[in-house]
Tab-separated table of C-alpha atoms in Angstrom:
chain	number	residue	atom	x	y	z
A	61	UNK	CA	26.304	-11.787	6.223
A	62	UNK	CA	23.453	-9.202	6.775
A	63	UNK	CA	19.647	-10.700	6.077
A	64	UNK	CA	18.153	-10.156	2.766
A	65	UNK	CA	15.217	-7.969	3.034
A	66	UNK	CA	12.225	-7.493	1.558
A	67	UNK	CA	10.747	-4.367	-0.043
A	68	UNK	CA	7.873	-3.735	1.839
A	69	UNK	CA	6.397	-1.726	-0.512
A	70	UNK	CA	6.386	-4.362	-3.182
A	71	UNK	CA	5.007	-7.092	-0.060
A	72	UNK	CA	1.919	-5.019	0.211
A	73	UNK	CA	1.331	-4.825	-3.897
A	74	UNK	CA	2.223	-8.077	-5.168
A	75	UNK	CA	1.385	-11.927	-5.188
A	76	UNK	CA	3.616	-14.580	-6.024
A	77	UNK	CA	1.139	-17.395	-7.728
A	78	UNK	CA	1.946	-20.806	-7.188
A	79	UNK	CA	3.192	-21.354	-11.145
A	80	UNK	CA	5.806	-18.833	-10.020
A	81	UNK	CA	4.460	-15.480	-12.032
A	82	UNK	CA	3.744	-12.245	-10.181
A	83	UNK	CA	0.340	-10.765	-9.523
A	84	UNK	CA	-0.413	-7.385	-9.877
A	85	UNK	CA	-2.741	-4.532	-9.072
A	86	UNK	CA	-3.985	-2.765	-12.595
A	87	UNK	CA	-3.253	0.874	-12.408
A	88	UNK	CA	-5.426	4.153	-13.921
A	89	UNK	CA	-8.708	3.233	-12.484
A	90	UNK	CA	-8.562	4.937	-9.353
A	91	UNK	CA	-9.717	8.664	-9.857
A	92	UNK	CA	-10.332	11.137	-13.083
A	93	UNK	CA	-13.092	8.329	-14.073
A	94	UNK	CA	-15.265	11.008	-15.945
A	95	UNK	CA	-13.181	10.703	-18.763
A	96	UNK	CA	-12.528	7.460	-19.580
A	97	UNK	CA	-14.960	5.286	-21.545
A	98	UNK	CA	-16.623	2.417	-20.025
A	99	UNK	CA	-14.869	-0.104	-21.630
A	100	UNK	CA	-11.571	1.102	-20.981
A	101	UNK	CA	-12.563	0.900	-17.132
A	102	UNK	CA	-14.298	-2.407	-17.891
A	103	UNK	CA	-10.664	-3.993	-19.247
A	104	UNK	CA	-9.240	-2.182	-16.134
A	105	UNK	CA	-10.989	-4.444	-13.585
A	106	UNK	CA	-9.292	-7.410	-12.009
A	107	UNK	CA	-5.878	-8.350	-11.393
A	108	UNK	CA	-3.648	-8.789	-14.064
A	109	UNK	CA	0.646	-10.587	-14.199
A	110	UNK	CA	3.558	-8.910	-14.071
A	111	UNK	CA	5.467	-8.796	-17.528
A	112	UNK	CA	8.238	-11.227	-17.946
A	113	UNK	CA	10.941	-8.508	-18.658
A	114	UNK	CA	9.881	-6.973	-15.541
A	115	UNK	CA	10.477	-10.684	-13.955
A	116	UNK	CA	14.117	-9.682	-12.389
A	117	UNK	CA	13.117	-6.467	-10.834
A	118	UNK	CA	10.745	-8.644	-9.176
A	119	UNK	CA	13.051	-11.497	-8.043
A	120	UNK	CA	15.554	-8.174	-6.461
A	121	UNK	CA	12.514	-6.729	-4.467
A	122	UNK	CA	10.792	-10.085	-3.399
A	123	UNK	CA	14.354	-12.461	-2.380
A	124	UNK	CA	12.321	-14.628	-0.098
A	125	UNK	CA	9.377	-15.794	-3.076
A	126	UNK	CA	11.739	-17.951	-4.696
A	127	UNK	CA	11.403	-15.888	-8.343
């Protein structure tokens, strides 16, 4: 049997937490700042999970995490 690979793109943006959910970069908060309020940017900050309907998508790119 071939080896089961890993996307490397998705090993260089997400986590797997010990609980066994999926941590995530937030997205639109890298450039065209100007025009977004400060809050919005404010609730932008941080990391944030990976949706559970998103949860086998996950377990396809990342074999070896044990999703």
């Amino acid at each position: 049997m071939p080896k089961m690979k890993t996307k490397s793109s998705a090993k260089k943006r997400f986590r797997v937490r010990p609980g066994g959910t999926v941590k995530r970069g937030q997205a639109f908060k890298r450039h065209i700042l100007t025009k977004k309020t400060t809050k919005n940017k404010r609730h932008l900050r941080g990391p944030t999970g990976v949706h559970e309907t998103n949860m086998g998508h996950m377990a396809q790119m990342l074999p070896m995490a044990g999703l």
